[in-house]
C-alpha cells in the first residue's frame, strides 16, 4: 500500500495536570476483550462531581467489569494490546492525553502541540494511537490536525499526517486499517487518502466521498456512502473500496421499512454480502424509543429492543469475531453531561447481543465500547 509521509510537529513538552489514575488493582492485568467508559454527572456528599471510570471485561465474565482508570472528566479512550490511551478534560476545557500501561505501571503524558483540544482518538491493533488536535484561540496553528504517536517510542513526538498536497490534514473522520500501521483518512472536504503511521511512502488517493463508515468485517475493504448524482433519485449510493487494489464495488443494500414518524441510525455492515445492522427510532410524546434490526437480501428482523428504562439506542458495532454486537442504550431521564467534546448523557449502558440468535449476553455500565473505536 502507498503510505503518507509524516513530519514531526512543534511539540510543547510541559507536563499536563489532571492525569488519569491507574488503580492499584490493575497491576498485572492483560488486555480485556471489551472496555467501556462510564461518565457520572452526579455529586458526592461534599458536592464534588463523581469521577468517570473506564472498565474492562471479557465476554464470559459477569458483573460490571474491572475498574481500570478513573479521572474527574474522561472524554474518550483507545485500547491497545498492553495499554490504554485516555483523553481527559482539564479545568480550562483543554485536553490531556495519557498512556496508561495495563501492567499497572505509571502513566505517561503524550506531549501535545500546545494548549488545545484532542478528539477522534483511535488506537491501532499494535502500538500506535492517533488523534485530531485543535489549538485554542488565539493560536490558529492547528485545526483538527491529525497526529499519530508511537507509544513504544515516547522520545519521538507525535507526527502530523499530511495529505496529497503535502499539507497537514484537517480531518473529518479516520481509522487505522485493522492489523496494520496504515490508516484511512477523510479530510473536511471529503477527500480520502491511505496513509502510513511509519512514514514509509507518499499517501495514496481514495477519492472524494460523502461519508466513510469504517471497514467491511473480515476484508480489506472500506465502506463509503455518496449522494446520488440523479436529481430524481435521492437514495444514497453505497460502495466498498478494496485497499489492496483500489477496486470500487457497488453495494446494494435492501431497505428497511419504516413509518413516517421514525428515523434511521447509522448503517453498520456485518459482512461483505451486504448484511447490516441499523437502528430505527421514534419520538412519542417526548420519549424516544428505538429498535435494532439486522437486514440482508432476504429482509429485516428485529435483533434487539431495549427495555423501557433504556429505550434509546445511540450507537452499535460488531465484535471483532463477528459473533456479538455492542449496543449503546440511554435512559430517557438521562442528563446531558455537557462535555466540550463528545458530549453524551448519563447514565448510559452497553448491551452485548449475540448476532445469530438475538440472545442478550451482558449489560455493562457506560458507553463508547472499545469495539467501536
Short mmCIF file of C-alpha atoms in Angstrom, two decimals:
data_model
loop_
_atom_site.label_atom_id
_atom_site.label_comp_id
_atom_site.label_asym_id
_atom_site.label_seq_id
_atom_site.Cartn_x
_atom_site.Cartn_y
_atom_site.Cartn_z
CA UNK A 1 0.00 0.00 0.00
CA UNK A 2 1.10 3.54 -0.63
CA UNK A 3 1.60 5.46 2.58
CA UNK A 4 1.80 9.08 3.69
CA UNK A 5 4.96 10.93 4.63
CA UNK A 6 4.76 12.30 8.17
CA UNK A 7 6.65 15.18 9.73
CA UNK A 8 7.34 15.94 13.38
CA UNK A 9 5.36 18.84 14.77
CA UNK A 10 6.49 21.66 17.01
CA UNK A 11 5.63 19.95 20.29
CA UNK A 12 5.20 21.50 23.70
CA UNK A 13 6.66 19.22 26.37
CA UNK A 14 5.25 20.76 29.56
CA UNK A 15 3.50 18.21 31.79
CA UNK A 16 -0.26 18.45 31.98
CA UNK A 17 -2.41 18.38 35.10
CA UNK A 18 -5.40 16.11 35.59
CA UNK A 19 -3.60 12.81 34.96
CA UNK A 20 -5.72 9.68 34.92
CA UNK A 21 -5.18 7.47 37.95
CA UNK A 22 -4.32 3.82 37.35
CA UNK A 23 -5.86 1.86 40.21
CA UNK A 24 -3.66 -0.39 42.28
CA UNK A 25 -5.75 -3.47 41.49
CA UNK A 26 -4.87 -3.34 37.80
CA UNK A 27 -1.24 -4.43 38.28
CA UNK A 28 -0.50 -7.44 36.09
CA UNK A 29 -3.71 -7.06 34.10
CA UNK A 30 -3.59 -8.12 30.46
CA UNK A 31 -5.82 -6.67 27.77
CA UNK A 32 -9.55 -7.28 28.08
CA UNK A 33 -11.89 -8.18 25.23
CA UNK A 34 -14.01 -5.09 25.76
CA UNK A 35 -13.83 -1.72 27.53
CA UNK A 36 -16.49 0.89 28.26
CA UNK A 37 -16.46 4.45 29.61
CA UNK A 38 -18.88 5.32 32.41
CA UNK A 39 -19.45 9.04 32.98
CA UNK A 40 -21.06 10.27 36.17
CA UNK A 41 -22.69 13.71 36.36
CA UNK A 42 -23.83 13.35 39.97
CA UNK A 43 -22.10 14.88 43.01
CA UNK A 44 -20.70 13.19 46.09
CA UNK A 45 -21.57 14.16 49.68
CA UNK A 46 -19.08 17.03 49.52
CA UNK A 47 -20.75 18.49 46.43
CA UNK A 48 -17.91 17.44 44.12
CA UNK A 49 -18.58 15.73 40.81
CA UNK A 50 -18.06 11.99 41.00
CA UNK A 51 -15.23 10.68 38.77
CA UNK A 52 -15.61 8.96 35.43
CA UNK A 53 -14.48 5.35 35.04
CA UNK A 54 -13.13 3.09 32.31
CA UNK A 55 -13.87 -0.60 32.87
CA UNK A 56 -12.57 -3.75 31.20
CA UNK A 57 -14.19 -7.15 30.86
CA UNK A 58 -14.32 -10.42 28.94
CA UNK A 59 -17.49 -11.78 27.39
CA UNK A 60 -17.60 -14.85 29.61
CA UNK A 61 -17.34 -12.71 32.76
CA UNK A 62 -20.24 -11.33 34.78
CA UNK A 63 -20.84 -8.13 36.70
CA UNK A 64 -19.81 -4.59 35.79
CA UNK A 65 -16.21 -5.35 34.79
CA UNK A 66 -12.89 -4.37 36.37
CA UNK A 67 -12.20 -0.71 37.10
CA UNK A 68 -9.12 0.26 35.11
CA UNK A 69 -8.98 4.05 35.22
CA UNK A 70 -10.69 6.95 36.95
CA UNK A 71 -10.45 10.71 36.44
CA UNK A 72 -12.70 13.74 37.02
CA UNK A 73 -13.72 14.02 33.34
CA UNK A 74 -12.77 11.40 30.76
CA UNK A 75 -13.63 12.42 27.23
CA UNK A 76 -12.67 9.24 25.37
CA UNK A 77 -10.11 6.45 25.19
CA UNK A 78 -8.50 3.95 22.86
CA UNK A 79 -7.42 0.40 23.67
CA UNK A 80 -4.02 -1.05 22.75
CA UNK A 81 -2.85 -4.61 23.48
CA UNK A 82 -0.90 -3.59 26.60
CA UNK A 83 -2.14 -0.07 27.41
CA UNK A 84 -4.99 2.38 27.24
CA UNK A 85 -4.78 5.89 25.82
CA UNK A 86 -7.17 8.29 27.53
CA UNK A 87 -8.19 11.89 26.84
CA UNK A 88 -9.09 13.81 29.99
CA UNK A 89 -10.54 17.30 30.20
CA UNK A 90 -8.71 19.92 32.24
CA UNK A 91 -10.38 22.63 34.32
CA UNK A 92 -9.99 25.12 31.43
CA UNK A 93 -11.60 22.61 29.00
CA UNK A 94 -8.31 21.89 27.23
CA UNK A 95 -7.22 18.27 26.78
CA UNK A 96 -4.60 15.99 28.25
CA UNK A 97 -3.64 12.66 26.70
CA UNK A 98 -2.11 9.87 28.77
CA UNK A 99 -0.89 6.36 28.01
CA UNK A 100 -1.68 4.00 30.89
CA UNK A 101 0.02 0.57 30.92
CA UNK A 102 -2.28 -2.33 31.77
CA UNK A 103 0.63 -3.80 33.75
CA UNK A 104 -0.07 -1.22 36.45
CA UNK A 105 2.97 0.99 35.77
CA UNK A 106 2.93 4.79 35.81
CA UNK A 107 1.02 6.66 33.13
CA UNK A 108 2.94 8.69 30.54
CA UNK A 109 1.88 12.09 29.26
CA UNK A 110 1.74 12.45 25.48
CA UNK A 111 3.30 15.83 24.57
CA UNK A 112 0.66 17.78 22.67
CA UNK A 113 1.35 20.62 20.21
CA UNK A 114 0.47 23.29 22.77
CA UNK A 115 -2.79 24.03 24.57
CA UNK A 116 -5.84 22.74 22.76
CA UNK A 117 -8.44 20.04 22.36
CA UNK A 118 -7.97 16.41 21.34
CA UNK A 119 -10.71 14.44 19.62
CA UNK A 120 -11.23 11.39 17.36
CA UNK A 121 -8.77 9.32 19.39
CA UNK A 122 -8.11 5.92 17.83
CA UNK A 123 -5.78 3.04 18.63
CA UNK A 124 -4.09 0.66 16.20
CA UNK A 125 -4.07 -3.09 16.77
CA UNK A 126 -0.42 -2.67 17.76
CA UNK A 127 1.39 0.30 19.28
CA UNK A 128 0.16 3.49 17.60
CA UNK A 129 -2.54 5.94 18.61
CA UNK A 130 -3.84 8.78 16.51
CA UNK A 131 -5.87 11.87 17.28
CA UNK A 132 -7.11 15.18 15.88
CA UNK A 133 -5.79 18.30 17.61
CA UNK A 134 -7.14 21.85 17.56
CA UNK A 135 -5.27 24.78 19.10
CA UNK A 136 -7.22 27.09 21.39
CA UNK A 137 -7.52 30.78 20.44
CA UNK A 138 -5.67 32.97 19.80
CA UNK A 139 -3.39 30.35 18.25
CA UNK A 140 -4.51 29.20 14.81
CA UNK A 141 -1.70 26.71 14.27
CA UNK A 142 -3.88 23.57 14.24
CA UNK A 143 -7.50 22.81 13.39
CA UNK A 144 -8.44 19.13 13.71
CA UNK A 145 -4.91 18.30 12.55
CA UNK A 146 -4.35 14.54 12.51
CA UNK A 147 -1.36 13.25 14.50
CA UNK A 148 0.00 9.75 15.16
CA UNK A 149 2.06 8.76 18.19
CA UNK A 150 4.20 5.68 18.78
CA UNK A 151 3.59 4.55 22.35
CA UNK A 152 6.70 2.34 22.26
CA UNK A 153 8.92 5.28 21.30
CA UNK A 154 7.85 8.06 23.70
CA UNK A 155 11.00 10.09 22.93
CA UNK A 156 9.61 10.78 19.44
CA UNK A 157 6.83 13.40 19.48
CA UNK A 158 3.52 12.91 17.65
CA UNK A 159 3.77 13.45 13.90
CA UNK A 160 1.36 15.17 11.57
CA UNK A 161 -0.36 13.24 8.82
CA UNK A 162 -0.03 15.15 5.56
CA UNK A 163 -2.32 14.98 2.56
CA UNK A 164 -1.78 14.64 -1.17
CA UNK A 165 -0.70 18.30 -1.31
CA UNK A 166 1.91 17.81 1.42
CA UNK A 167 -0.01 19.94 3.90
CA UNK A 168 -1.36 18.85 7.31
CA UNK A 169 -4.77 17.19 7.14
CA UNK A 170 -7.80 18.71 8.89
CA UNK A 171 -9.67 15.51 9.49
CA UNK A 172 -13.39 14.75 9.35
CA UNK A 173 -13.10 11.03 10.01
CA UNK A 174 -10.32 8.46 10.05
CA UNK A 175 -9.42 4.95 11.24
CA UNK A 176 -6.48 2.56 11.42
CA UNK A 177 -6.66 -0.33 8.96
CA UNK A 178 -7.02 -3.46 11.17
CA UNK A 179 -3.78 -5.34 11.88
CA UNK A 180 -1.62 -2.81 10.00
CA UNK A 181 0.17 0.51 10.51
CA UNK A 182 -1.89 2.07 7.70
CA UNK A 183 -4.76 4.49 8.19
CA UNK A 184 -7.67 5.72 6.10
CA UNK A 185 -8.18 9.47 6.39
CA UNK A 186 -11.07 11.65 5.23
CA UNK A 187 -10.46 15.40 5.34
CA UNK A 188 -13.10 18.07 5.88
CA UNK A 189 -13.78 18.38 2.14
CA UNK A 190 -14.48 14.62 1.85
CA UNK A 191 -11.21 13.69 0.11
CA UNK A 192 -9.88 10.35 1.35
CA UNK A 193 -6.33 9.00 1.40
CA UNK A 194 -4.48 5.92 2.56
CA UNK A 195 -1.57 6.89 4.82
CA UNK A 196 1.02 5.17 6.99
CA UNK A 197 1.96 5.77 10.61
CA UNK A 198 5.54 4.70 9.83
CA UNK A 199 6.01 7.46 7.23
CA UNK A 200 7.26 4.91 4.71
CA UNK A 201 5.84 6.42 1.50
CA UNK A 202 3.57 9.05 -0.01
CA UNK A 203 -0.20 8.99 0.54
CA UNK A 204 -2.44 7.15 -1.91
CA UNK A 205 -5.70 8.78 -3.09
CA UNK A 206 -9.01 7.04 -2.35
CA UNK A 207 -11.34 9.57 -3.97
CA UNK A 208 -13.96 12.05 -2.80
CA UNK A 209 -16.81 10.62 -0.71
CA UNK A 210 -19.66 11.99 1.38
CA UNK A 211 -19.27 9.54 4.28
CA UNK A 212 -16.74 6.99 5.50
CA UNK A 213 -18.22 4.25 7.70
CA UNK A 214 -15.26 2.06 8.56
CA UNK A 215 -14.32 -1.39 7.29
CA UNK A 216 -16.20 -4.37 5.96
CA UNK A 217 -15.59 -7.04 8.63
CA UNK A 218 -13.01 -9.64 7.67
CA UNK A 219 -11.90 -7.85 4.47
CA UNK A 220 -9.51 -5.16 3.24
CA UNK A 221 -12.48 -3.07 2.03
CA UNK A 222 -13.75 0.24 3.37
CA UNK A 223 -17.42 1.24 3.30
CA UNK A 224 -18.29 4.66 1.83
CA UNK A 225 -21.54 6.46 1.05
CA UNK A 226 -22.09 9.06 -1.67
CA UNK A 227 -25.05 11.21 -2.63
CA UNK A 228 -26.90 10.13 -5.76
CA UNK A 229 -25.95 12.01 -8.95
CA UNK A 230 -29.50 11.54 -10.24
CA UNK A 231 -31.66 14.53 -9.16
CA UNK A 232 -34.81 12.37 -9.45
CA UNK A 233 -33.40 9.70 -7.13
CA UNK A 234 -32.17 10.90 -3.75
CA UNK A 235 -31.19 7.44 -2.48
CA UNK A 236 -27.56 7.43 -1.38
CA UNK A 237 -25.06 5.18 -3.13
CA UNK A 238 -23.27 2.56 -1.05
CA UNK A 239 -19.88 1.28 -2.19
CA UNK A 240 -16.81 -0.51 -0.94
CA UNK A 241 -13.19 0.17 -1.91
CA UNK A 242 -10.58 -2.58 -1.73
CA UNK A 243 -7.45 -1.04 -0.24
CA UNK A 244 -5.15 -3.60 -1.83
CA UNK A 245 -6.01 -2.72 -5.44
CA UNK A 246 -8.37 0.28 -5.41
CA UNK A 247 -11.34 -1.68 -6.81
CA UNK A 248 -14.69 0.04 -6.19
CA UNK A 249 -17.65 -2.29 -5.71
CA UNK A 250 -21.26 -1.02 -5.63
CA UNK A 251 -23.15 -2.33 -2.61
CA UNK A 252 -26.87 -2.83 -2.99
CA UNK A 253 -28.42 -2.80 0.49
CA UNK A 254 -32.01 -3.90 0.97
CA UNK A 255 -34.03 -1.10 2.57
CA UNK A 256 -35.75 -1.29 5.97
CA UNK A 257 -39.46 -0.43 6.04
CA UNK A 258 -40.32 2.42 8.46
CA UNK A 259 -43.24 4.66 9.23
CA UNK A 260 -43.13 8.39 8.53
CA UNK A 261 -42.50 9.28 12.18
CA UNK A 262 -39.30 7.24 12.57
CA UNK A 263 -35.71 7.86 11.54
CA UNK A 264 -32.75 5.56 10.88
CA UNK A 265 -29.45 5.30 12.70
CA UNK A 266 -26.09 4.53 11.13
CA UNK A 267 -25.74 1.63 8.71
CA UNK A 268 -23.17 -0.80 10.15
CA UNK A 269 -22.04 -3.56 7.80
CA UNK A 270 -21.79 -7.04 9.29
CA UNK A 271 -20.30 -8.86 6.29
CA UNK A 272 -19.23 -8.31 2.69
CA UNK A 273 -22.53 -9.62 1.30
CA UNK A 274 -24.47 -6.57 2.48
CA UNK A 275 -25.86 -7.82 5.81
CA UNK A 276 -26.11 -4.80 8.07
CA UNK A 277 -27.40 -3.55 11.41
CA UNK A 278 -29.40 -0.35 11.75
CA UNK A 279 -31.48 1.24 14.47
CA UNK A 280 -34.88 2.83 13.96
CA UNK A 281 -36.05 5.46 16.46
CA UNK A 282 -39.34 7.21 17.08
CA UNK A 283 -40.36 10.10 19.33
CA UNK A 284 -43.69 9.56 21.04
CA UNK A 285 -44.91 12.20 23.50
CA UNK A 286 -41.36 13.42 24.01
CA UNK A 287 -39.86 9.98 24.64
CA UNK A 288 -37.51 8.35 22.13
CA UNK A 289 -37.74 4.58 21.68
CA UNK A 290 -35.52 2.51 19.41
CA UNK A 291 -35.19 -0.95 17.93
CA UNK A 292 -32.15 -2.54 16.27
CA UNK A 293 -32.74 -4.56 13.13
CA UNK A 294 -30.49 -6.78 11.04
CA UNK A 295 -31.13 -6.76 7.28
CA UNK A 296 -29.86 -8.92 4.44
CA UNK A 297 -31.06 -9.82 0.95
CA UNK A 298 -33.97 -11.83 2.39
CA UNK A 299 -35.37 -9.00 4.54
CA UNK A 300 -35.17 -7.49 8.03
CA UNK A 301 -35.69 -8.85 11.51
CA UNK A 302 -35.62 -7.21 14.92
CA UNK A 303 -32.47 -8.17 16.78
CA UNK A 304 -32.85 -6.10 19.94
CA UNK A 305 -35.20 -3.65 21.59
CA UNK A 306 -34.14 -2.04 24.90
CA UNK A 307 -36.45 -2.32 27.87
CA UNK A 308 -38.38 0.88 28.70
CA UNK A 309 -35.79 2.01 31.26
CA UNK A 310 -33.14 2.18 28.49
CA UNK A 311 -35.27 2.95 25.48
CA UNK A 312 -32.98 4.92 23.14
CA UNK A 313 -30.19 3.36 21.07
CA UNK A 314 -27.31 5.74 20.38
CA UNK A 315 -24.69 3.52 18.71
CA UNK A 316 -23.69 -0.06 17.88
CA UNK A 317 -20.90 -2.09 16.33
CA UNK A 318 -19.94 -5.77 15.94
CA UNK A 319 -17.28 -7.60 17.93
CA UNK A 320 -14.01 -8.37 16.13
CA UNK A 321 -15.03 -12.01 15.72
CA UNK A 322 -18.45 -11.07 14.33
CA UNK A 323 -20.37 -13.07 16.95
CA UNK A 324 -21.75 -10.21 19.04
CA UNK A 325 -22.87 -6.61 18.67
CA UNK A 326 -22.39 -3.90 21.31
CA UNK A 327 -25.36 -1.54 21.64
CA UNK A 328 -25.24 1.81 23.46
CA UNK A 329 -28.53 2.46 25.30
CA UNK A 330 -29.57 5.67 27.07
CA UNK A 331 -32.11 6.11 29.85
CA UNK A 332 -34.97 8.51 28.95
CA UNK A 333 -34.30 10.53 32.11
CA UNK A 334 -30.55 10.73 31.41
CA UNK A 335 -28.91 14.10 31.99
CA UNK A 336 -26.67 15.78 29.41
CA UNK A 337 -23.08 15.85 30.67
CA UNK A 338 -22.23 18.98 28.62
CA UNK A 339 -18.65 17.89 27.95
CA UNK A 340 -16.99 20.30 25.47
CA UNK A 341 -16.03 17.47 23.09
CA UNK A 342 -18.00 14.26 22.55
CA UNK A 343 -20.91 15.17 24.86
CA UNK A 344 -23.25 12.38 25.93
CA UNK A 345 -25.86 11.54 28.55
CA UNK A 346 -25.61 9.89 31.93
CA UNK A 347 -26.44 7.21 32.74
CA UNK A 348 -25.76 5.03 29.69
CA UNK A 349 -25.04 1.35 29.36
CA UNK A 350 -23.74 -1.07 26.75
CA UNK A 351 -25.73 -4.18 25.88
CA UNK A 352 -23.95 -7.19 24.36
CA UNK A 353 -26.21 -9.11 21.97
CA UNK A 354 -25.46 -12.36 20.15
CA UNK A 355 -25.84 -11.62 16.44
CA UNK A 356 -27.05 -15.02 15.27
CA UNK A 357 -29.70 -15.55 17.96
CA UNK A 358 -30.51 -12.15 19.47
CA UNK A 359 -29.63 -13.55 22.91
CA UNK A 360 -28.79 -10.88 25.47
CA UNK A 361 -25.33 -11.79 26.80
CA UNK A 362 -24.25 -8.90 29.07
CA UNK A 363 -25.12 -5.42 30.33
CA UNK A 364 -22.19 -3.15 31.10
CA UNK A 365 -22.20 0.34 32.61
CA UNK A 366 -21.12 3.13 30.29
CA UNK A 367 -20.78 3.71 26.57
CA UNK A 368 -18.06 4.04 23.86
CA UNK A 369 -17.41 0.28 23.72
CA UNK A 370 -13.88 -0.36 22.50
CA UNK A 371 -15.16 -2.50 19.61
CA UNK A 372 -16.49 0.75 18.12
CA UNK A 373 -13.18 2.61 18.45
#
